[in-house]
mmCIF file of C-alpha atoms and ligand atoms in Angstrom:
data_model
loop_
_atom_site.group_PDB
_atom_site.id
_atom_site.type_symbol
_atom_site.label_atom_id
_atom_site.label_comp_id
_atom_site.label_asym_id
_atom_site.label_seq_id
_atom_site.Cartn_x
_atom_site.Cartn_y
_atom_site.Cartn_z
ATOM 1 C CA UNK A 253 220.432 -35.566 -51.455
ATOM 2 C CA UNK A 254 219.007 -33.707 -48.480
ATOM 3 C CA UNK A 255 221.359 -33.507 -45.515
ATOM 4 C CA UNK A 256 221.749 -31.501 -42.329
ATOM 5 C CA UNK A 257 225.038 -29.659 -42.535
ATOM 6 C CA UNK A 258 226.881 -27.882 -39.730
ATOM 7 C CA UNK A 259 228.154 -24.340 -40.357
ATOM 8 C CA UNK A 260 230.222 -23.822 -37.197
ATOM 9 C CA UNK A 261 230.272 -24.938 -33.558
ATOM 10 C CA UNK A 262 227.447 -23.664 -31.368
ATOM 11 C CA UNK A 263 223.838 -24.181 -30.275
ATOM 12 C CA UNK A 264 222.246 -26.791 -32.599
ATOM 13 C CA UNK A 265 219.425 -24.541 -33.768
ATOM 14 C CA UNK A 266 221.916 -21.844 -34.820
ATOM 15 C CA UNK A 267 224.509 -23.972 -36.576
ATOM 16 C CA UNK A 268 222.658 -26.853 -38.283
ATOM 17 C CA UNK A 269 220.739 -26.380 -41.521
ATOM 18 C CA UNK A 270 219.011 -28.614 -44.042
ATOM 19 C CA UNK A 271 220.524 -28.347 -47.507
ATOM 20 C CA UNK A 272 221.037 -30.203 -50.786
ATOM 21 C CA UNK A 273 224.407 -31.820 -51.155
ATOM 22 C CA UNK A 274 226.142 -34.489 -53.230
ATOM 23 C CA UNK A 275 225.306 -38.096 -52.482
ATOM 24 C CA UNK A 276 228.383 -39.958 -51.238
ATOM 25 C CA UNK A 277 229.801 -42.774 -53.358
ATOM 26 C CA UNK A 278 230.846 -46.084 -51.806
ATOM 27 C CA UNK A 279 234.534 -46.928 -52.156
ATOM 28 C CA UNK A 280 236.001 -50.433 -52.088
ATOM 29 C CA UNK A 281 234.583 -52.427 -49.175
ATOM 30 C CA UNK A 282 231.928 -49.779 -48.532
ATOM 31 C CA UNK A 283 228.154 -49.683 -48.763
ATOM 32 C CA UNK A 284 225.874 -46.791 -49.705
ATOM 33 C CA UNK A 285 222.834 -46.929 -47.407
ATOM 34 C CA UNK A 286 219.571 -45.147 -48.091
ATOM 35 C CA UNK A 287 218.705 -44.107 -44.555
ATOM 36 C CA UNK A 288 215.220 -44.626 -43.184
ATOM 37 C CA UNK A 289 216.065 -43.596 -39.622
ATOM 38 C CA UNK A 290 218.934 -42.588 -37.384
ATOM 39 C CA UNK A 291 219.163 -41.517 -33.759
ATOM 40 C CA UNK A 292 220.819 -38.737 -31.773
ATOM 41 C CA UNK A 293 223.465 -39.604 -29.196
ATOM 42 C CA UNK A 294 226.081 -38.027 -26.953
ATOM 43 C CA UNK A 295 228.795 -37.727 -29.654
ATOM 44 C CA UNK A 296 226.381 -35.710 -31.802
ATOM 45 C CA UNK A 297 225.698 -32.925 -29.336
ATOM 46 C CA UNK A 298 229.381 -32.780 -28.438
ATOM 47 C CA UNK A 299 230.432 -32.445 -32.087
ATOM 48 C CA UNK A 300 227.765 -29.829 -32.800
ATOM 49 C CA UNK A 301 228.311 -27.738 -29.678
ATOM 50 C CA UNK A 302 232.111 -28.043 -29.843
ATOM 51 C CA UNK A 303 232.572 -28.049 -26.093
ATOM 52 C CA UNK A 304 235.000 -28.043 -24.441
ATOM 53 C CA UNK A 305 236.760 -25.738 -26.895
ATOM 54 C CA UNK A 306 239.846 -27.936 -27.020
ATOM 55 C CA UNK A 307 237.783 -30.482 -29.015
ATOM 56 C CA UNK A 308 237.525 -27.931 -31.802
ATOM 57 C CA UNK A 309 241.200 -28.513 -32.571
ATOM 58 C CA UNK A 310 240.540 -32.120 -33.557
ATOM 59 C CA UNK A 311 237.349 -31.865 -35.605
ATOM 60 C CA UNK A 312 236.162 -29.468 -38.307
ATOM 61 C CA UNK A 313 232.701 -27.994 -38.026
ATOM 62 C CA UNK A 314 232.163 -26.331 -41.390
ATOM 63 C CA UNK A 315 230.375 -28.622 -43.800
ATOM 64 C CA UNK A 316 230.250 -31.560 -41.381
ATOM 65 C CA UNK A 317 227.302 -33.952 -41.417
ATOM 66 C CA UNK A 318 226.893 -35.517 -37.955
ATOM 67 C CA UNK A 319 225.101 -38.668 -36.840
ATOM 68 C CA UNK A 320 226.372 -42.235 -36.518
ATOM 69 C CA UNK A 321 223.466 -44.696 -36.188
ATOM 70 C CA UNK A 322 222.256 -46.376 -39.360
ATOM 71 C CA UNK A 323 218.924 -48.003 -40.224
ATOM 72 C CA UNK A 324 218.049 -48.252 -43.892
ATOM 73 C CA UNK A 325 218.404 -50.194 -47.111
ATOM 74 C CA UNK A 326 221.423 -50.955 -49.247
ATOM 75 C CA UNK A 327 221.439 -48.614 -52.257
ATOM 76 C CA UNK A 328 224.796 -49.528 -53.812
ATOM 77 C CA UNK A 329 227.806 -51.691 -53.076
ATOM 78 C CA UNK A 330 231.462 -50.763 -53.421
ATOM 79 C CA UNK A 331 233.964 -53.137 -54.982
ATOM 80 C CA UNK A 332 234.629 -56.301 -53.037
ATOM 81 C CA UNK A 333 231.552 -56.243 -50.806
ATOM 82 C CA UNK A 334 230.003 -59.672 -50.433
ATOM 83 C CA UNK A 335 227.094 -60.948 -48.346
ATOM 84 C CA UNK A 336 224.885 -57.904 -48.966
ATOM 85 C CA UNK A 337 222.651 -57.046 -51.905
ATOM 86 C CA UNK A 338 220.972 -53.883 -53.136
ATOM 87 C CA UNK A 339 217.640 -53.501 -51.338
ATOM 88 C CA UNK A 340 218.671 -55.396 -48.191
ATOM 89 C CA UNK A 341 217.446 -53.858 -44.934
ATOM 90 C CA UNK A 342 220.450 -53.230 -42.677
ATOM 91 C CA UNK A 343 221.402 -51.456 -39.498
ATOM 92 C CA UNK A 344 224.693 -50.542 -37.935
ATOM 93 C CA UNK A 345 226.994 -47.720 -36.996
ATOM 94 C CA UNK A 346 229.434 -45.231 -38.405
ATOM 95 C CA UNK A 347 230.939 -44.740 -34.946
ATOM 96 C CA UNK A 348 234.647 -45.529 -34.728
ATOM 97 C CA UNK A 349 235.995 -47.436 -37.694
ATOM 98 C CA UNK A 350 232.891 -46.815 -39.761
ATOM 99 C CA UNK A 351 233.212 -43.041 -39.733
ATOM 100 C CA UNK A 352 234.368 -42.358 -43.237
ATOM 101 C CA UNK A 353 233.117 -39.109 -44.767
ATOM 102 C CA UNK A 354 229.715 -37.768 -43.901
ATOM 103 C CA UNK A 355 227.338 -38.881 -41.146
ATOM 104 C CA UNK A 356 223.751 -40.048 -40.922
ATOM 105 C CA UNK A 357 221.771 -36.814 -40.594
ATOM 106 C CA UNK A 358 221.109 -37.213 -44.312
ATOM 107 C CA UNK A 359 219.144 -39.242 -46.848
ATOM 108 C CA UNK A 360 222.176 -41.407 -47.680
ATOM 109 C CA UNK A 361 225.390 -42.400 -45.957
ATOM 110 C CA UNK A 362 228.377 -44.594 -46.702
ATOM 111 C CA UNK A 363 230.012 -46.982 -44.272
ATOM 112 C CA UNK A 364 232.212 -50.037 -44.374
ATOM 113 C CA UNK A 365 230.313 -53.291 -44.897
ATOM 114 C CA UNK A 366 231.820 -54.565 -41.648
ATOM 115 C CA UNK A 367 229.826 -51.947 -39.710
ATOM 116 C CA UNK A 368 226.425 -53.264 -40.867
ATOM 117 C CA UNK A 369 224.289 -56.295 -40.111
ATOM 118 C CA UNK A 370 220.991 -57.411 -41.676
ATOM 119 C CA UNK A 371 217.967 -55.863 -39.977
ATOM 120 C CA UNK A 372 215.408 -58.475 -38.922
ATOM 121 C CA UNK A 373 212.050 -57.799 -40.577
ATOM 122 C CA UNK A 374 210.205 -57.735 -37.269
ATOM 123 C CA UNK A 375 212.222 -54.711 -36.077
ATOM 124 C CA UNK A 376 211.095 -51.388 -37.542
ATOM 125 C CA UNK A 377 213.688 -48.996 -38.953
ATOM 126 C CA UNK A 378 212.794 -46.576 -36.157
ATOM 127 C CA UNK A 379 213.391 -49.132 -33.389
ATOM 128 C CA UNK A 380 216.549 -50.348 -35.124
ATOM 129 C CA UNK A 381 217.966 -46.810 -35.227
ATOM 130 C CA UNK A 382 217.127 -46.285 -31.544
ATOM 131 C CA UNK A 383 218.892 -49.513 -30.606
ATOM 132 C CA UNK A 384 222.312 -48.922 -32.141
ATOM 133 C CA UNK A 385 224.468 -46.715 -29.894
ATOM 134 C CA UNK A 386 222.201 -46.882 -26.824
ATOM 135 C CA UNK A 387 221.619 -50.619 -27.104
ATOM 136 C CA UNK A 388 225.272 -51.395 -27.832
ATOM 137 C CA UNK A 389 226.431 -49.303 -24.866
ATOM 138 C CA UNK A 390 223.912 -50.833 -22.465
ATOM 139 C CA UNK A 391 224.792 -54.328 -23.653
ATOM 140 C CA UNK A 392 228.513 -53.595 -23.291
ATOM 141 C CA UNK A 393 227.845 -52.488 -19.708
ATOM 142 C CA UNK A 394 225.492 -55.087 -18.269
ATOM 143 C CA UNK A 395 226.576 -58.095 -20.328
ATOM 144 C CA UNK A 396 230.261 -57.593 -21.206
ATOM 145 C CA UNK A 397 231.766 -55.292 -18.548
ATOM 146 C CA UNK A 398 229.640 -56.725 -15.747
ATOM 147 C CA UNK A 399 227.716 -59.877 -16.647
ATOM 148 C CA UNK A 400 224.455 -59.381 -14.778
ATOM 149 C CA UNK A 401 222.462 -62.467 -13.904
ATOM 150 C CA UNK A 402 220.156 -64.020 -11.311
ATOM 151 C CA UNK A 403 221.130 -62.855 -7.858
ATOM 152 C CA UNK A 404 223.174 -59.844 -8.978
ATOM 153 C CA UNK A 405 222.132 -56.420 -7.765
ATOM 154 C CA UNK A 406 222.601 -53.625 -10.285
ATOM 155 C CA UNK A 407 222.082 -49.895 -9.805
ATOM 156 C CA UNK A 408 221.657 -47.785 -12.936
ATOM 157 C CA UNK A 409 222.262 -44.086 -12.349
ATOM 158 C CA UNK A 410 220.755 -42.092 -15.209
ATOM 159 C CA UNK A 411 218.244 -44.857 -15.838
ATOM 160 C CA UNK A 412 215.713 -42.932 -17.917
ATOM 161 C CA UNK A 413 217.881 -41.953 -20.919
ATOM 162 C CA UNK A 414 218.659 -43.977 -24.020
ATOM 163 C CA UNK A 415 221.392 -46.086 -22.428
ATOM 164 C CA UNK A 416 219.619 -46.500 -19.075
ATOM 165 C CA UNK A 417 216.305 -47.674 -20.505
ATOM 166 C CA UNK A 418 218.106 -50.388 -22.491
ATOM 167 C CA UNK A 419 220.293 -51.331 -19.493
ATOM 168 C CA UNK A 420 217.303 -51.841 -17.179
ATOM 169 C CA UNK A 421 215.545 -54.125 -19.647
ATOM 170 C CA UNK A 422 218.626 -56.173 -20.589
ATOM 171 C CA UNK A 423 219.634 -56.694 -16.946
ATOM 172 C CA UNK A 424 216.072 -57.632 -15.933
ATOM 173 C CA UNK A 425 215.869 -60.089 -18.818
ATOM 174 C CA UNK A 426 219.054 -61.708 -17.461
ATOM 175 C CA UNK A 427 217.466 -62.070 -14.044
ATOM 176 C CA UNK A 428 219.235 -59.272 -12.142
ATOM 177 C CA UNK A 429 217.696 -57.146 -9.402
ATOM 178 C CA UNK A 430 217.677 -53.597 -10.772
ATOM 179 C CA UNK A 431 217.531 -50.279 -8.933
ATOM 180 C CA UNK A 432 216.958 -47.341 -11.270
ATOM 181 C CA UNK A 433 217.924 -43.759 -10.390
ATOM 182 C CA UNK A 434 216.222 -40.982 -12.348
ATOM 183 C CA UNK A 435 214.272 -37.751 -12.001
ATOM 184 C CA UNK A 436 210.775 -37.634 -10.439
ATOM 185 C CA UNK A 437 209.000 -37.506 -13.802
ATOM 186 C CA UNK A 438 210.492 -40.809 -14.930
ATOM 187 C CA UNK A 439 209.916 -43.049 -11.901
ATOM 188 C CA UNK A 440 206.868 -44.687 -13.479
ATOM 189 C CA UNK A 441 208.717 -45.242 -16.745
ATOM 190 C CA UNK A 442 211.637 -47.122 -15.175
ATOM 191 C CA UNK A 443 209.262 -49.269 -13.112
ATOM 192 C CA UNK A 444 207.282 -50.132 -16.251
ATOM 193 C CA UNK A 445 210.559 -51.250 -17.811
ATOM 194 C CA UNK A 446 210.985 -53.704 -14.955
ATOM 195 C CA UNK A 447 213.098 -51.895 -12.360
ATOM 196 C CA UNK A 448 212.566 -53.463 -8.928
ATOM 197 C CA UNK A 449 213.151 -50.149 -7.240
ATOM 198 C CA UNK A 450 213.164 -46.567 -8.500
ATOM 199 C CA UNK A 451 215.045 -43.780 -6.720
ATOM 200 C CA UNK A 452 214.283 -40.118 -7.377
ATOM 201 C CA UNK A 453 217.665 -38.400 -7.293
ATOM 202 C CA UNK A 454 216.082 -35.094 -6.266
ATOM 203 C CA UNK A 455 214.839 -36.701 -3.035
ATOM 204 C CA UNK A 456 217.342 -39.470 -2.268
ATOM 205 C CA UNK A 457 221.104 -39.728 -2.659
ATOM 206 C CA UNK A 458 221.871 -43.390 -3.402
ATOM 207 C CA UNK A 459 225.448 -42.991 -2.160
ATOM 208 C CA UNK A 460 224.230 -42.346 1.392
ATOM 209 C CA UNK A 461 221.600 -45.111 1.453
ATOM 210 C CA UNK A 462 222.314 -48.406 3.244
ATOM 211 C CA UNK A 463 221.718 -50.555 0.116
ATOM 212 C CA UNK A 464 224.753 -52.104 -1.565
ATOM 213 C CA UNK A 465 225.114 -53.209 -5.200
ATOM 214 C CA UNK A 466 227.240 -55.708 -7.095
ATOM 215 C CA UNK A 467 227.532 -53.219 -9.926
ATOM 216 C CA UNK A 468 226.769 -49.557 -10.504
ATOM 217 C CA UNK A 469 226.314 -48.380 -14.089
ATOM 218 C CA UNK A 470 226.879 -44.653 -13.724
ATOM 219 C CA UNK A 471 225.494 -42.795 -16.747
ATOM 220 C CA UNK A 472 225.673 -39.416 -14.998
ATOM 221 C CA UNK A 473 228.715 -39.173 -12.670
ATOM 222 C CA UNK A 474 226.951 -36.486 -10.655
ATOM 223 C CA UNK A 475 228.640 -37.884 -7.522
ATOM 224 C CA UNK A 476 232.406 -38.028 -7.109
ATOM 225 C CA UNK A 477 233.368 -41.642 -7.901
ATOM 226 C CA UNK A 478 234.781 -42.275 -4.421
ATOM 227 C CA UNK A 479 231.336 -41.456 -2.998
ATOM 228 C CA UNK A 480 229.597 -43.752 -5.469
ATOM 229 C CA UNK A 481 231.991 -46.556 -4.400
ATOM 230 C CA UNK A 482 230.326 -46.464 -0.951
ATOM 231 C CA UNK A 483 227.224 -48.052 -2.455
ATOM 232 C CA UNK A 484 229.188 -51.048 -3.795
ATOM 233 C CA UNK A 485 228.968 -54.430 -2.079
ATOM 234 C CA UNK A 486 232.299 -56.119 -1.330
ATOM 235 C CA UNK A 487 233.844 -57.033 -4.696
ATOM 236 C CA UNK A 488 231.361 -54.756 -6.471
ATOM 237 C CA UNK A 489 232.128 -53.213 -9.859
ATOM 238 C CA UNK A 490 231.814 -49.534 -10.789
ATOM 239 C CA UNK A 491 231.080 -48.782 -14.447
ATOM 240 C CA UNK A 492 231.684 -45.056 -15.118
ATOM 241 C CA UNK A 493 229.889 -44.145 -18.338
ATOM 242 C CA UNK A 494 229.356 -40.440 -18.670
ATOM 243 C CA UNK A 495 231.060 -37.559 -20.299
ATOM 244 C CA UNK A 496 229.153 -34.486 -19.503
ATOM 245 C CA UNK A 497 225.443 -34.733 -18.874
ATOM 246 C CA UNK A 498 225.918 -33.266 -15.430
ATOM 247 C CA UNK A 499 228.303 -30.369 -14.832
ATOM 248 C CA UNK A 500 229.804 -30.152 -18.316
ATOM 249 C CA UNK A 501 232.160 -32.179 -20.443
ATOM 250 C CA UNK A 502 235.432 -31.273 -18.741
ATOM 251 C CA UNK A 503 233.990 -32.137 -15.325
ATOM 252 C CA UNK A 504 232.679 -35.416 -16.763
ATOM 253 C CA UNK A 505 236.038 -36.297 -18.290
ATOM 254 C CA UNK A 506 237.795 -35.428 -15.002
ATOM 255 C CA UNK A 507 235.436 -37.707 -13.058
ATOM 256 C CA UNK A 508 235.921 -40.536 -15.574
ATOM 257 C CA UNK A 509 239.707 -40.134 -15.183
ATOM 258 C CA UNK A 510 239.425 -40.029 -11.401
ATOM 259 C CA UNK A 511 237.325 -43.222 -11.375
ATOM 260 C CA UNK A 512 239.911 -44.987 -13.549
ATOM 261 C CA UNK A 513 242.772 -43.783 -11.329
ATOM 262 C CA UNK A 514 241.018 -44.833 -8.121
ATOM 263 C CA UNK A 515 240.369 -48.209 -9.728
ATOM 264 C CA UNK A 516 244.065 -48.569 -10.602
ATOM 265 C CA UNK A 517 244.860 -47.703 -6.970
ATOM 266 C CA UNK A 518 242.646 -50.566 -5.843
ATOM 267 C CA UNK A 519 239.888 -48.503 -4.196
ATOM 268 C CA UNK A 520 237.244 -50.391 -6.187
ATOM 269 C CA UNK A 521 236.948 -52.535 -9.267
ATOM 270 C CA UNK A 522 236.372 -50.068 -12.090
ATOM 271 C CA UNK A 523 235.650 -51.210 -15.633
ATOM 272 C CA UNK A 524 235.309 -49.168 -18.798
ATOM 273 C CA UNK A 525 232.160 -49.507 -20.859
ATOM 274 C CA UNK A 526 233.327 -50.007 -24.436
ATOM 275 C CA UNK A 527 230.127 -49.566 -26.394
ATOM 276 C CA UNK A 528 231.782 -49.800 -29.795
ATOM 277 C CA UNK A 529 230.012 -51.602 -32.607
ATOM 278 C CA UNK A 530 230.732 -55.229 -33.212
ATOM 279 C CA UNK A 531 228.422 -57.262 -35.436
ATOM 280 C CA UNK A 532 228.050 -59.839 -32.672
ATOM 281 C CA UNK A 533 227.011 -57.244 -30.105
ATOM 282 C CA UNK A 534 224.430 -55.624 -32.381
ATOM 283 C CA UNK A 535 223.102 -59.075 -33.316
ATOM 284 C CA UNK A 536 222.709 -59.841 -29.598
ATOM 285 C CA UNK A 537 220.750 -56.604 -29.117
ATOM 286 C CA UNK A 538 218.643 -57.426 -32.187
ATOM 287 C CA UNK A 539 217.831 -60.867 -30.773
ATOM 288 C CA UNK A 540 216.527 -59.227 -27.584
ATOM 289 C CA UNK A 541 214.348 -56.909 -29.663
ATOM 290 C CA UNK A 542 213.040 -59.737 -31.827
ATOM 291 C CA UNK A 543 211.875 -61.804 -28.874
ATOM 292 C CA UNK A 544 210.277 -58.766 -27.242
ATOM 293 C CA UNK A 545 212.560 -59.053 -24.200
ATOM 294 C CA UNK A 546 213.621 -55.470 -24.867
ATOM 295 C CA UNK A 547 211.632 -52.652 -26.446
ATOM 296 C CA UNK A 548 213.363 -49.382 -27.336
ATOM 297 C CA UNK A 549 211.930 -46.413 -25.463
ATOM 298 C CA UNK A 550 211.519 -43.563 -27.915
ATOM 299 C CA UNK A 551 210.892 -40.123 -26.535
ATOM 300 C CA UNK A 552 210.244 -38.438 -29.842
ATOM 301 C CA UNK A 553 210.638 -38.977 -33.556
ATOM 302 C CA UNK A 554 211.701 -35.949 -35.617
ATOM 303 C CA UNK A 555 211.680 -35.542 -39.402
ATOM 304 C CA UNK A 556 215.088 -34.876 -40.996
ATOM 305 C CA UNK A 557 214.144 -31.190 -41.417
ATOM 306 C CA UNK A 558 213.944 -30.862 -37.617
ATOM 307 C CA UNK A 559 217.319 -32.426 -36.847
ATOM 308 C CA UNK A 560 218.540 -29.263 -35.115
ATOM 309 C CA UNK A 561 215.645 -29.506 -32.633
ATOM 310 C CA UNK A 562 216.395 -33.212 -32.142
ATOM 311 C CA UNK A 563 220.044 -32.495 -31.291
ATOM 312 C CA UNK A 564 218.984 -29.640 -28.982
ATOM 313 C CA UNK A 565 216.630 -32.074 -27.222
ATOM 314 C CA UNK A 566 219.545 -34.501 -26.680
ATOM 315 C CA UNK A 567 221.734 -31.628 -25.473
ATOM 316 C CA UNK A 568 219.144 -30.888 -22.756
ATOM 317 C CA UNK A 569 220.019 -34.289 -21.162
ATOM 318 C CA UNK A 570 216.341 -34.763 -20.430
ATOM 319 C CA UNK A 571 215.321 -37.190 -23.156
ATOM 320 C CA UNK A 572 213.102 -40.050 -21.949
ATOM 321 C CA UNK A 573 214.796 -42.881 -23.767
ATOM 322 C CA UNK A 574 215.952 -42.310 -27.314
ATOM 323 C CA UNK A 575 215.572 -39.573 -29.894
ATOM 324 C CA UNK A 576 215.048 -40.761 -33.455
ATOM 325 C CA UNK A 577 215.171 -38.950 -36.796
ATOM 326 C CA UNK A 578 213.155 -40.446 -39.665
ATOM 327 C CA UNK A 579 213.894 -39.783 -43.308
ATOM 328 C CA UNK A 580 210.547 -41.030 -44.659
ATOM 329 C CA UNK A 581 209.906 -43.767 -47.254
HETATM 330 N N1 NAP B 215 230.524 -45.931 -23.439
HETATM 331 C C1 NAP B 215 229.998 -45.534 -24.594
HETATM 332 O O1 NAP B 215 230.382 -46.020 -25.656
HETATM 333 C C2 NAP B 215 228.886 -44.507 -24.584
HETATM 334 C C3 NAP B 215 228.103 -44.313 -25.725
HETATM 335 C C4 NAP B 215 227.028 -43.421 -25.656
HETATM 336 C C5 NAP B 215 226.784 -42.710 -24.495
HETATM 337 N N2 NAP B 215 227.576 -42.887 -23.413
HETATM 338 C C6 NAP B 215 227.311 -42.162 -22.158
HETATM 339 O O2 NAP B 215 226.085 -42.660 -21.633
HETATM 340 C C7 NAP B 215 225.499 -41.649 -20.812
HETATM 341 C C8 NAP B 215 223.985 -41.711 -20.938
HETATM 342 O O3 NAP B 215 223.608 -41.329 -22.231
HETATM 343 P P1 NAP B 215 222.089 -41.308 -22.675
HETATM 344 O O4 NAP B 215 222.095 -41.334 -24.154
HETATM 345 O O5 NAP B 215 221.341 -42.346 -21.946
HETATM 346 O O6 NAP B 215 221.429 -39.928 -22.274
HETATM 347 P P2 NAP B 215 221.771 -38.631 -21.395
HETATM 348 O O7 NAP B 215 220.867 -37.588 -21.860
HETATM 349 O O8 NAP B 215 223.234 -38.328 -21.455
HETATM 350 O O9 NAP B 215 221.392 -39.096 -19.924
HETATM 351 C C9 NAP B 215 220.065 -39.139 -19.529
HETATM 352 C C10 NAP B 215 219.957 -39.558 -18.075
HETATM 353 O O10 NAP B 215 220.755 -38.720 -17.238
HETATM 354 C C11 NAP B 215 219.949 -38.252 -16.150
HETATM 355 N N3 NAP B 215 220.478 -36.948 -15.735
HETATM 356 C C12 NAP B 215 220.761 -35.897 -16.545
HETATM 357 N N4 NAP B 215 221.255 -34.876 -15.798
HETATM 358 C C13 NAP B 215 221.286 -35.315 -14.515
HETATM 359 C C14 NAP B 215 221.691 -34.738 -13.272
HETATM 360 N N5 NAP B 215 222.180 -33.494 -13.225
HETATM 361 N N6 NAP B 215 221.611 -35.476 -12.141
HETATM 362 C C15 NAP B 215 221.136 -36.750 -12.188
HETATM 363 N N7 NAP B 215 220.718 -37.355 -13.336
HETATM 364 C C16 NAP B 215 220.788 -36.635 -14.471
HETATM 365 C C17 NAP B 215 218.549 -38.188 -16.719
HETATM 366 O O11 NAP B 215 217.588 -38.234 -15.650
HETATM 367 P P3 NAP B 215 216.121 -37.533 -15.726
HETATM 368 O O12 NAP B 215 215.898 -37.096 -17.138
HETATM 369 O O13 NAP B 215 215.173 -38.632 -15.295
HETATM 370 O O14 NAP B 215 216.171 -36.387 -14.786
HETATM 371 C C18 NAP B 215 218.537 -39.463 -17.553
HETATM 372 O O15 NAP B 215 218.292 -40.603 -16.756
HETATM 373 C C19 NAP B 215 226.095 -40.318 -21.296
HETATM 374 O O16 NAP B 215 226.710 -39.678 -20.195
HETATM 375 C C20 NAP B 215 227.099 -40.686 -22.350
HETATM 376 O O17 NAP B 215 228.292 -39.958 -22.196
HETATM 377 C C21 NAP B 215 228.617 -43.776 -23.428
#
């Protein structure tokens, strides 16, 4: 099969190459999926770039196939898999428990059956791929970690990326008042998605504004958490959700740790966004897509041969919505 294999850690365009490799075989409880589309997310650029260097101790670069989001059809079933048949359209994730063997920047991948759900016919493979990690993370934030609803005021910092564009739409669908913070080129986009107010972070610092929010989903952590807390209403909840799109990975991890510590010290209510796959959570995202309440924002679709450029685009932290890779029919 064709797959994009990593040679070493480094800039995506220097270390990723398209090659022919063996098709994986599904083991017991696993499913071989013929991929139609996947998407590029934060874990992919981190694993390709290998920054900070300490991460290189825990993951091998040579020969690795990255990518975690799955949209495709069942090609073969391992022993003991029930409830799925060859030819079924599915989507899901290799992130976490599903990451056995090679990833999704390839024509085929294998995952555990428990990491897949049926793909509704009305959702294209491209939209399904875009909705996995970004949709799951946004749903985990604005439904599970902080249940938005009528009367709640939510601020989304980093509103124009994959996670933010899903979070705006899900929170608006649930009746929340949404303030979206993004760069000047994306103000129109976030308003089109339903944001009640859009703040250009190059002109206005939301932490020094008088407005207060019941929850802040912080996809950037470009402000020290204790400053972001100032924009919380009494009893408000801070949702730190960024490792490294502003100031580097170590700085991002340090700010995430500081937010958690300040939360434990009682300075604010701080909740982790656990965007891991569960079938129920992906089904909830799928239901929102099916009814048209949420539409994935896709910045660009790349063919598998241009995966390196797709990962470089993600690494720029300037994607408008999601980046998808299509494998063709
Ligand atoms: N909890 C989980 O399971 C989980 C899973 C996946 C991702 N994440 C986290 O979610 C966050 C968002 O990911 P993403 O996929 O949506 O895309 P991303 O590329 O990491 O973030 C894009 C957003 O960040 C903004 N941004 C980038 N640099 C900025 C800066 N210096 N100052 C202010 N804003 C800046 C962009 O604004 P403009 O382009 O408009 O300027 C855009 O709105 C990431 O930090 C990632 O670590 C968490």
